[in-house]
Coordinates of N, CA and C in Angstrom, one line a residue:
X1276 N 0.8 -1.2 0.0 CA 0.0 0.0 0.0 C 0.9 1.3 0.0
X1277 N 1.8 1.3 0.7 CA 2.6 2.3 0.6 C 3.7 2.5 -0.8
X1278 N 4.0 1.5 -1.0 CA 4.2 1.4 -2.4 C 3.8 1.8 -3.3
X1279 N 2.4 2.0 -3.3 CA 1.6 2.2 -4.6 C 1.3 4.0 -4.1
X1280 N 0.9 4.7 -2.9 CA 1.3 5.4 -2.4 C 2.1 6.2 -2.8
X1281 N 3.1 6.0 -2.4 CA 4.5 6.8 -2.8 C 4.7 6.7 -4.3
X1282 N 4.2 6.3 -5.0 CA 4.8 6.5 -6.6 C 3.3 7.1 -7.4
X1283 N 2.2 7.5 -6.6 CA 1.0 8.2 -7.2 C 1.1 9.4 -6.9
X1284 N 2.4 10.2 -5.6 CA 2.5 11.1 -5.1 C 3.3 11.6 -5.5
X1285 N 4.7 10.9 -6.8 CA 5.6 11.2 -7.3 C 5.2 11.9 -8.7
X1286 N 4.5 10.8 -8.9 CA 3.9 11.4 -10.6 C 3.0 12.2 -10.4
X1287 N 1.8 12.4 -9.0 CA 0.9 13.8 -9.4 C 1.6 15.0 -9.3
X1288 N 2.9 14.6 -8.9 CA 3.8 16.3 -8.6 C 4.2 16.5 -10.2
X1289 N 4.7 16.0 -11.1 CA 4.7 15.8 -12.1 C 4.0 16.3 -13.2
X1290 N 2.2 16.3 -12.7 CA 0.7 16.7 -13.3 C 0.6 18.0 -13.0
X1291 N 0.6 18.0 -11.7 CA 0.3 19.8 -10.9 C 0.7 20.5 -11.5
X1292 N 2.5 20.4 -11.6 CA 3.1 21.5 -11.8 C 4.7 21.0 -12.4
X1293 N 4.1 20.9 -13.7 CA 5.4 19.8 -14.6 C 6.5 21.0 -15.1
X1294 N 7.7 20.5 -14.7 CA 8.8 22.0 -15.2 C 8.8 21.6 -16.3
X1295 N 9.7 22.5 -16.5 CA 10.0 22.7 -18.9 C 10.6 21.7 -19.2
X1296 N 11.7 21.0 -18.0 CA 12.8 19.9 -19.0 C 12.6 19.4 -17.5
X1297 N 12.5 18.3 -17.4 CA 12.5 17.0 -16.4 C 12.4 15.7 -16.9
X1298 N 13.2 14.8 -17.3 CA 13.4 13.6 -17.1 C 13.9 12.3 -15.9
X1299 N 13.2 11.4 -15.4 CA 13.2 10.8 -14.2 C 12.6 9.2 -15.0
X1300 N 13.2 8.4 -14.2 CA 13.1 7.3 -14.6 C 12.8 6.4 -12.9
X1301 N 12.3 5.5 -12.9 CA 11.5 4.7 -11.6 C 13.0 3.4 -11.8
X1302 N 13.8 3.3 -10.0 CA 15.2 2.9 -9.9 C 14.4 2.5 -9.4
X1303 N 14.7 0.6 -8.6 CA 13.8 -0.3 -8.2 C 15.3 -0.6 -7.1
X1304 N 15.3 -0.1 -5.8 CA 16.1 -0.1 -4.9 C 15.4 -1.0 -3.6
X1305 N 15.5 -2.2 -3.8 CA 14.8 -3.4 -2.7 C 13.5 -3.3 -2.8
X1306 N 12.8 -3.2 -1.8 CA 11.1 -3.3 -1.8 C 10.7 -2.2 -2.2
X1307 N 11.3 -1.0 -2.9 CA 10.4 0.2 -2.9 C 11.0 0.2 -4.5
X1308 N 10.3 1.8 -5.2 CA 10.9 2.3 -6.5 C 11.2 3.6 -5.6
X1309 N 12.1 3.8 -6.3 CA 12.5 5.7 -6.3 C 12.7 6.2 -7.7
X1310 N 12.2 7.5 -7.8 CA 12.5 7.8 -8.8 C 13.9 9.0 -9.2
X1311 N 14.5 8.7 -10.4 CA 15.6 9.6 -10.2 C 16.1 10.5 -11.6
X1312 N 16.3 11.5 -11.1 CA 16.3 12.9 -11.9 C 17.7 12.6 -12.8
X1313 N 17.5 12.5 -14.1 CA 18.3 12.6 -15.0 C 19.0 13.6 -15.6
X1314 N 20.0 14.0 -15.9 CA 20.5 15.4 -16.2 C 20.5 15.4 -18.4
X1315 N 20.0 16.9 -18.2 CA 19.5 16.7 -19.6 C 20.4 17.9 -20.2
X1316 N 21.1 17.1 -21.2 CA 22.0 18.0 -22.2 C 22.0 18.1 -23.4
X1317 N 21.5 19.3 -23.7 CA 21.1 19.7 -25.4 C 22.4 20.5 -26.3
X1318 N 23.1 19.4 -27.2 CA 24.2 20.0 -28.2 C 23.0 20.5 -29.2
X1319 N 23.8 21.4 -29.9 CA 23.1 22.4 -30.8 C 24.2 22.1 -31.7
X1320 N 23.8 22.3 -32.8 CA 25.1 22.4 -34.2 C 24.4 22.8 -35.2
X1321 N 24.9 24.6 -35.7 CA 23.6 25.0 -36.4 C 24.6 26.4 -36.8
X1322 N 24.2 26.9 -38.0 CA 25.2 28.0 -38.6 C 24.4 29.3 -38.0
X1323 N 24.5 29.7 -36.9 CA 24.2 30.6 -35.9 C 25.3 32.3 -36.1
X1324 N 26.1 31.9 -37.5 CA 26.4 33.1 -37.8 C 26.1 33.9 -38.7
X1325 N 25.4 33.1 -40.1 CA 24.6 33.0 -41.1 C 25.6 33.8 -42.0
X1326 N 25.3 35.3 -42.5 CA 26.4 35.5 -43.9 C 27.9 35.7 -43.3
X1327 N 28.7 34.9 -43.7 CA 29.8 35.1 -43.1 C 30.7 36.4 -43.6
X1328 N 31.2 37.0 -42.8 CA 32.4 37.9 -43.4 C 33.6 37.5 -43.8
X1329 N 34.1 37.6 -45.3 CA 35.4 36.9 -45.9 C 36.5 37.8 -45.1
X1330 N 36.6 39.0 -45.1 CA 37.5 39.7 -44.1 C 37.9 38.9 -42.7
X1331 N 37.0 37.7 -42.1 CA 37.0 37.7 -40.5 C 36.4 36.3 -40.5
X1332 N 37.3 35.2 -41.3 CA 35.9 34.0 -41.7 C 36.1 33.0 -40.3
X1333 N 35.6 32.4 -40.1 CA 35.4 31.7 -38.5 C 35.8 30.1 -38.7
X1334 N 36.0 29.4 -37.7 CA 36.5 28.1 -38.2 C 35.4 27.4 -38.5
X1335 N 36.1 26.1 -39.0 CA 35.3 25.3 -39.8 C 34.2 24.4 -38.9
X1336 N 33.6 23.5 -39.2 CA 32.9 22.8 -38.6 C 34.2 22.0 -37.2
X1337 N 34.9 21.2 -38.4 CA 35.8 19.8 -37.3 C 36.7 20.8 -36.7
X1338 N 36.6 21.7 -36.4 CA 38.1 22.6 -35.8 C 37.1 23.1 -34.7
X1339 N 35.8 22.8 -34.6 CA 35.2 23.7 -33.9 C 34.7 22.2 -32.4
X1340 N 34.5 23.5 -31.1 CA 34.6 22.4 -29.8 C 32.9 22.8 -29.0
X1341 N 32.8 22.1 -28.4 CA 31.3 22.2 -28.2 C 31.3 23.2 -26.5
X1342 N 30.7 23.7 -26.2 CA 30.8 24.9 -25.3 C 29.8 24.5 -24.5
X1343 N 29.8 24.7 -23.2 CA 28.5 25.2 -22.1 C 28.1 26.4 -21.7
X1344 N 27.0 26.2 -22.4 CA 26.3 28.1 -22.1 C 25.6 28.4 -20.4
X1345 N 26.0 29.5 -20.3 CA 24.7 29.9 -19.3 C 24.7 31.2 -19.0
X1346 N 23.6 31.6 -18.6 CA 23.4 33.2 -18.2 C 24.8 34.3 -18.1
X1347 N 26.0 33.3 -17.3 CA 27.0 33.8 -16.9 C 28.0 34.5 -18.2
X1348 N 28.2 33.5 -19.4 CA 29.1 33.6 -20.7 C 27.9 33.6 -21.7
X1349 N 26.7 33.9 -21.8 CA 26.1 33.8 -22.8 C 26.3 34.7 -23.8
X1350 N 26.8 36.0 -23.0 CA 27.5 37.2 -23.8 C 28.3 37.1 -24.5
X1351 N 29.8 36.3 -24.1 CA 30.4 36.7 -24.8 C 30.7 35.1 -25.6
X1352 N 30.0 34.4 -25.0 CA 29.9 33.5 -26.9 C 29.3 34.2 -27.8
X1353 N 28.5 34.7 -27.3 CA 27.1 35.2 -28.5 C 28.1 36.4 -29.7
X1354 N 29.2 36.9 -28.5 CA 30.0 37.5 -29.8 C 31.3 37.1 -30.5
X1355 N 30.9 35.5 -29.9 CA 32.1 34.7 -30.7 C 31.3 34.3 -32.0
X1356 N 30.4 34.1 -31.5 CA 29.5 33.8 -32.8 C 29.5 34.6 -34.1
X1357 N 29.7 36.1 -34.0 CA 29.4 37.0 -34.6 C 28.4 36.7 -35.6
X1358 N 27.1 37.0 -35.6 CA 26.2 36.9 -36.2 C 26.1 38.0 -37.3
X1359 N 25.6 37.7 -38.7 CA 25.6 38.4 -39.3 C 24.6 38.6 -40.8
X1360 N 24.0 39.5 -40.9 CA 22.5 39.4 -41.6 C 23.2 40.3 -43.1
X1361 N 23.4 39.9 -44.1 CA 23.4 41.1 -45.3 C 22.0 40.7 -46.3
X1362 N 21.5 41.5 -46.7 CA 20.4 41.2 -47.7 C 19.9 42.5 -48.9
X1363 N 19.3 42.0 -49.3 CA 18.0 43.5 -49.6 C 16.4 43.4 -49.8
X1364 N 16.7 44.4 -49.0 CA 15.3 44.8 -48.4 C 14.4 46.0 -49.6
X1365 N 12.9 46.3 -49.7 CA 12.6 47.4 -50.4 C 12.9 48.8 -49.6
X1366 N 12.8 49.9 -50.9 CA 13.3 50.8 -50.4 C 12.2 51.6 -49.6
X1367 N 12.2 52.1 -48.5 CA 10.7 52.6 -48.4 C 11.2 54.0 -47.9
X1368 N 12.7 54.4 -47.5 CA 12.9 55.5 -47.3 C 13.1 56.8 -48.4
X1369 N 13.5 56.3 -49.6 CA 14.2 57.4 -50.2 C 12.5 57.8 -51.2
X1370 N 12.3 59.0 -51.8 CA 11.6 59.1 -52.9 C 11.7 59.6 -54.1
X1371 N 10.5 59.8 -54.7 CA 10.9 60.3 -56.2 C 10.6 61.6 -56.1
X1372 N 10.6 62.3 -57.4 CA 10.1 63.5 -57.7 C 8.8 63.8 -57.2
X1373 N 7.9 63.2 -57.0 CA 6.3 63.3 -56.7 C 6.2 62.7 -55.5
X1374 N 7.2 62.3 -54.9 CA 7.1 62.4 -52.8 C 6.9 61.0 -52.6
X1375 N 6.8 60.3 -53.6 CA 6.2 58.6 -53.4 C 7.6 57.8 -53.0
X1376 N 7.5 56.4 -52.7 CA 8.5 55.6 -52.5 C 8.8 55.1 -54.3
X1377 N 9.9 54.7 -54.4 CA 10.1 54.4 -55.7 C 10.1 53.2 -56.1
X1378 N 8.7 52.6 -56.7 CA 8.4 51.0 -57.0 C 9.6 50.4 -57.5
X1379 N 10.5 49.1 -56.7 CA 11.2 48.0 -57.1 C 12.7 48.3 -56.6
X1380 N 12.5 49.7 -56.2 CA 14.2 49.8 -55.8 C 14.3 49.3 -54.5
X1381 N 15.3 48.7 -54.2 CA 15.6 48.0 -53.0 C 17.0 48.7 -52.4
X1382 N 17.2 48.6 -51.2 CA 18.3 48.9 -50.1 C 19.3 47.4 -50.0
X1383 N 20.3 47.8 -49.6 CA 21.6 46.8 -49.3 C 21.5 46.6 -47.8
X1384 N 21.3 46.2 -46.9 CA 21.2 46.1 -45.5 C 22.5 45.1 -45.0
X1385 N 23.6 45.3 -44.3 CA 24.5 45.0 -43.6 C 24.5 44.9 -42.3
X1386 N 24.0 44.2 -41.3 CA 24.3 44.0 -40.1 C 24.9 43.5 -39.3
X1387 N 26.0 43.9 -38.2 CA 26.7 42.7 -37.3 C 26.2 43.0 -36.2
X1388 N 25.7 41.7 -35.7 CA 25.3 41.9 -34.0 C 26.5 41.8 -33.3
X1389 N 27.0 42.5 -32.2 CA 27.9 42.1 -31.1 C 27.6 41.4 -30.4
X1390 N 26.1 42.2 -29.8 CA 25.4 41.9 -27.8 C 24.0 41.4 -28.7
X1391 N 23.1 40.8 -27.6 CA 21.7 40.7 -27.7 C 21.0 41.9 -27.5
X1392 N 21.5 43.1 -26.9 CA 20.9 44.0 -27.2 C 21.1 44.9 -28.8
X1393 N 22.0 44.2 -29.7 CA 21.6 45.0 -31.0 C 20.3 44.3 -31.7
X1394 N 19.9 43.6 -31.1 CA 18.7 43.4 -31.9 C 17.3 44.6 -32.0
X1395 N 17.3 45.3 -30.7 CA 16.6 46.2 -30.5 C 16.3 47.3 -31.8
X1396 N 14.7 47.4 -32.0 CA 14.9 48.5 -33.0 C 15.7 49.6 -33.2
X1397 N 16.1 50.7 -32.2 CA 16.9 51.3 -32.3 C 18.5 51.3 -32.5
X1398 N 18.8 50.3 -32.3 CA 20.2 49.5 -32.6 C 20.0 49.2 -33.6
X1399 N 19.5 48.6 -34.6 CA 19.4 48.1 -35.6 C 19.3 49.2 -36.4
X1400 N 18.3 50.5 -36.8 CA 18.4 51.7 -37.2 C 20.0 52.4 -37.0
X1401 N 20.5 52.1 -36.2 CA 21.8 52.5 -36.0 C 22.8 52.1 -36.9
X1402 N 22.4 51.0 -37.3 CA 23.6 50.5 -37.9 C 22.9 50.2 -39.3
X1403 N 22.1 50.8 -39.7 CA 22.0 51.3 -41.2 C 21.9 52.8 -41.4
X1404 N 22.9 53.2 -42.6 CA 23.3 54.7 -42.7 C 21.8 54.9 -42.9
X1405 N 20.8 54.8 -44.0 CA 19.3 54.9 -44.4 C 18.7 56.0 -43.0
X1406 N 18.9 54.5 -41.8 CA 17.9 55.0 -40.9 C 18.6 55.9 -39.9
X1407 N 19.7 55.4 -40.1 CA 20.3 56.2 -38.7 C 20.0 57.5 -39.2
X1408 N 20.0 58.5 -40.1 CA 20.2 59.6 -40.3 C 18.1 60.5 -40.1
X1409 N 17.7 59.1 -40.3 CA 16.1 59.5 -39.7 C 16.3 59.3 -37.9
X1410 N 16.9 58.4 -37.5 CA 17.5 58.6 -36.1 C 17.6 59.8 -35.4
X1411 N 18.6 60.4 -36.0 CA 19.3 61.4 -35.2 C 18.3 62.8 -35.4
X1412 N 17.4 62.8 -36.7 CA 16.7 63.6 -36.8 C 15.7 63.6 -35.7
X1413 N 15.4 62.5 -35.7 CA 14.1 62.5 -34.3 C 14.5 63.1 -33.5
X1414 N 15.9 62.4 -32.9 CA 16.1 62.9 -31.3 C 16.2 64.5 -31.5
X1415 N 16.8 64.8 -33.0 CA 17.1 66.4 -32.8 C 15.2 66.5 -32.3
X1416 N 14.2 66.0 -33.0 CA 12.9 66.8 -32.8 C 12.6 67.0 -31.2
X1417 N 13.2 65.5 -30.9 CA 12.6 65.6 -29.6 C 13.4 66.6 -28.1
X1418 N 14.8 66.8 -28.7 CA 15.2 67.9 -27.9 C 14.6 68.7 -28.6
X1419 N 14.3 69.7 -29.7 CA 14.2 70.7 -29.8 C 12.5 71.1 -29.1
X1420 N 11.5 69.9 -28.6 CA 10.2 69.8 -28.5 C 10.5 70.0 -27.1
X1421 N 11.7 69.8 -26.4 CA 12.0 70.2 -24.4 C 12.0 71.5 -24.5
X1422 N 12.9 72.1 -25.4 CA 13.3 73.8 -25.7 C 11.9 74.5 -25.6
X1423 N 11.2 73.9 -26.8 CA 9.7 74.7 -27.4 C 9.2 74.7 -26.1
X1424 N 8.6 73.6 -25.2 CA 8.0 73.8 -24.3 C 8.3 75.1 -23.1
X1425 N 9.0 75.0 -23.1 CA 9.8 76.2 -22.2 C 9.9 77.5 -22.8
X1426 N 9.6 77.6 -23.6 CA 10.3 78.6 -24.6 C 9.2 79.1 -25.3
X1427 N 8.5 80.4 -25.0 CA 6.5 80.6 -25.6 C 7.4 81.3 -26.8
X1428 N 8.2 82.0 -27.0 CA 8.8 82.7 -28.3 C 9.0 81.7 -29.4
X1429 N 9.9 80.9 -28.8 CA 10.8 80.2 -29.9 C 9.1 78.9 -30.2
X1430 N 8.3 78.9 -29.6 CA 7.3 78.0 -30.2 C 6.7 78.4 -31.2
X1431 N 6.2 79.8 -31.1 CA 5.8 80.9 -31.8 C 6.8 80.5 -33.5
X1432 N 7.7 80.9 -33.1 CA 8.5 80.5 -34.4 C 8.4 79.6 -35.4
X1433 N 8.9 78.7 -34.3 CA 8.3 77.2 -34.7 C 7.5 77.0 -35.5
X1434 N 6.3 77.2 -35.0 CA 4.9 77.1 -35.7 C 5.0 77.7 -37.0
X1435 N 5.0 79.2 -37.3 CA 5.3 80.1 -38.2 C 6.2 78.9 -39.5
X1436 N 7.1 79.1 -39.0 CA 8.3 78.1 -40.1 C 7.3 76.4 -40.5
X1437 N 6.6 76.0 -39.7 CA 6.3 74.8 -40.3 C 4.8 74.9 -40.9
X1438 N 4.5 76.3 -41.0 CA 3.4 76.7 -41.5 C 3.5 77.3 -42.9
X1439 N 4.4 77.5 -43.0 CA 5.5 78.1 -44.0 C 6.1 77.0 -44.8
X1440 N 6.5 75.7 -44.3 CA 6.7 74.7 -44.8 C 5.9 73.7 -45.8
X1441 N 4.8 74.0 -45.2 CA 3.9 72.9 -45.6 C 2.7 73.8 -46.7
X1442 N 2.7 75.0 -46.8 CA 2.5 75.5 -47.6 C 3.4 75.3 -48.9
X1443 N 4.9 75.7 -48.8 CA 6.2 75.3 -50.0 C 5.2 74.0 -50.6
X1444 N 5.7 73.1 -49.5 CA 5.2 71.8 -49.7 C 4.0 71.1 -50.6
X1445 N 2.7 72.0 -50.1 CA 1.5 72.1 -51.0 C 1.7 72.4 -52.2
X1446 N 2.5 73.8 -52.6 CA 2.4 74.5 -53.5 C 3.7 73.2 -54.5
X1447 N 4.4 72.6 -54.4 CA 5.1 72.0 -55.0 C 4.6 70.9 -55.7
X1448 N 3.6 70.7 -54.7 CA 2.7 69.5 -55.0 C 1.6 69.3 -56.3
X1449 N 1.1 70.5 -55.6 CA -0.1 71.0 -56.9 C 1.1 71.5 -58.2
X1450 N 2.0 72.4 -58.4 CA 2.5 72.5 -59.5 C 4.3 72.7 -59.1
X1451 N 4.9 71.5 -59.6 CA 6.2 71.9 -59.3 C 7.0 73.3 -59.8
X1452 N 6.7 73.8 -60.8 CA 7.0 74.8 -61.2 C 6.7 76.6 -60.8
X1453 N 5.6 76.0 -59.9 CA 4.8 77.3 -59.5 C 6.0 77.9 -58.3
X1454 N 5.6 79.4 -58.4 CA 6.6 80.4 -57.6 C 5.9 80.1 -56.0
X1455 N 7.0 80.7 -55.3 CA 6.5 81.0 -53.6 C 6.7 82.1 -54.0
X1456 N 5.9 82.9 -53.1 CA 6.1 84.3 -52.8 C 6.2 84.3 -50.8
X1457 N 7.0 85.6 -50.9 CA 7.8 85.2 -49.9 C 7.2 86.6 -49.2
X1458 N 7.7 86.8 -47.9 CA 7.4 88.2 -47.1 C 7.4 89.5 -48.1
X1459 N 8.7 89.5 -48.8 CA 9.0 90.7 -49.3 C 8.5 91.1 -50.8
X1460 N 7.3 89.9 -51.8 CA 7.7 90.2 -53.1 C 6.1 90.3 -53.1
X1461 N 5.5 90.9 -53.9 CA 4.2 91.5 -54.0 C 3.5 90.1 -55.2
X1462 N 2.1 90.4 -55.2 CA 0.9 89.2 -55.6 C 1.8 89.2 -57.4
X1463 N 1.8 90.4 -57.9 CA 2.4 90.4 -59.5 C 3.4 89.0 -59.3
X1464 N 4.7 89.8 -58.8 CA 6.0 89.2 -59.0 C 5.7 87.6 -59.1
X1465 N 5.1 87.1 -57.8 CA 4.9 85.7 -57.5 C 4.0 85.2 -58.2
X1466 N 3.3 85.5 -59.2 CA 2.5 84.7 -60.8 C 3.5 84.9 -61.9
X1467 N 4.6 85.6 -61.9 CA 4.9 86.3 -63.4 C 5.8 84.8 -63.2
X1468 N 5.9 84.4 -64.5 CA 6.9 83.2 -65.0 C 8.0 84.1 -65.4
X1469 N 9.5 83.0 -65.1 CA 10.8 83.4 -66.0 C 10.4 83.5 -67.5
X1470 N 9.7 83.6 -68.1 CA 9.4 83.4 -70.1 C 8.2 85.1 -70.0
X1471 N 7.8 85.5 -69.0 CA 7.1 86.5 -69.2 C 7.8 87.8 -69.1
X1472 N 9.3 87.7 -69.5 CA 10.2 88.8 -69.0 C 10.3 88.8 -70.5
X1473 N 10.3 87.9 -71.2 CA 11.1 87.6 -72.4 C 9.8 88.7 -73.9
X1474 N 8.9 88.4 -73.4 CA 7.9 88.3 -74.6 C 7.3 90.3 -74.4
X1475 N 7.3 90.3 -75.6 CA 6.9 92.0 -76.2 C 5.5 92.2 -75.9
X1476 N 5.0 93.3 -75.2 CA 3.9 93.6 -75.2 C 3.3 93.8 -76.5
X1477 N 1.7 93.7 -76.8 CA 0.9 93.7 -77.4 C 0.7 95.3 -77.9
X1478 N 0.5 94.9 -79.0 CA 0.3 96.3 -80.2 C -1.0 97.2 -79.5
X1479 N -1.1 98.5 -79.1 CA -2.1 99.4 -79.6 C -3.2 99.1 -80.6
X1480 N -4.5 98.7 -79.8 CA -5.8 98.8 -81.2 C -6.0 99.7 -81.9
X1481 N -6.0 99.6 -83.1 CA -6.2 100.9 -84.2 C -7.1 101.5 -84.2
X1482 N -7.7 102.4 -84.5 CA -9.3 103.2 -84.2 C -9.1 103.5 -86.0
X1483 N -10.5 103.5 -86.5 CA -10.3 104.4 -87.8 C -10.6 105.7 -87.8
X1484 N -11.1 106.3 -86.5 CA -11.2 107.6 -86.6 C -10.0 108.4 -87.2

């Protein structure tokens, strides 16, 4: 009875509350079983560095030794590994004449991880010239949006200039060739085309009087 017992009390611990990796096997030690925890060891063998760099090429398969990971060195295998992504991707940053993305053109994309933290979107934008340079623009927006707050003048400005912008903007849109008129140049100046400087005014109507 205790027998049967003790090994219904082993496996419902098992049911309750089963870990991620547990293997145990039932040891038959005289009149009882016990059961006993097996240690579980997972080799990996797998190209975990993907495009290799010919500058910095890594050793071969049979030159290579099998390692134990854990929380403690996971770092700095992970940058023995040097992992490395090159591809192309579509272009979605650059545009054409008419503001759109340019159907079919693609980007070169080069990545080397060091740490597990370059995977992070912002790491990753870092280390393509494309985005980094939308990067650094942000953060400029976002210091210059501490300033504005503080600053009732320079918001004032602000505003003005991107109101002023988005007008350019419109007006480029509707006709690339159409003039801005600016603070200083009157309603004429900013309709008259470069070709209307060129052309002779119109003859005097004849009267037969």
């Amino acid at each position: 009875m205790a027998r049967g017992l003790n090994r219904g009390t082993q496996h419902k611990l098992t049911r309750v509350r089963p870990p991620r990796v547990r293997m145990t096997t039932d040891v038959e030690t005289r009149d009882s079983e016990e059961a006993k925890e097996l240690l579980c060891n997972i080799a990996v063998t797998a190209n975990l560095t993907g495009k290799i760099n010919e500058e910095d090429p890594i050793k071969d398969y049979r030159d290579r030794r099998f390692e134990e990971i854990d929380k403690e060195n996971f770092g700095a295998i992970f940058a023995r590994c040097k992992p490395r992504v090159q591809m192309q991707v579509p272009d979605r940053i650059s545009r054409g004449p008419d503001g759109k993305p340019v159907a079919g053109q693609s980007l070169g994309v080069t990545i080397d991880f060091k740490t597990y933290e370059d995977f992070e979107p912002a790491r990753v934008a870092e280390k393509v010239p494309a985005l980094q340079k939308l990067l650094e623009a942000r953060k400029a927006l976002e210091a210059a949006k501490t300033y504005i707050g503080v600053n009732g003048g320079l918001e004032r400005t602000m505003r003005k200039s991107m109101s002023l912008l988005d007008e350019m903007i419109a007006a480029r849109t509707v006709s690339p060739n159409a003039a801005i008129s600016g603070p200083g140049s009157s309603s004429s100046e900013a309709s008259a085309t470069p070709d209307d400087s060129n052309q002779t005014p119109p003859a005097p109507e004849q009267s037969d009087r």
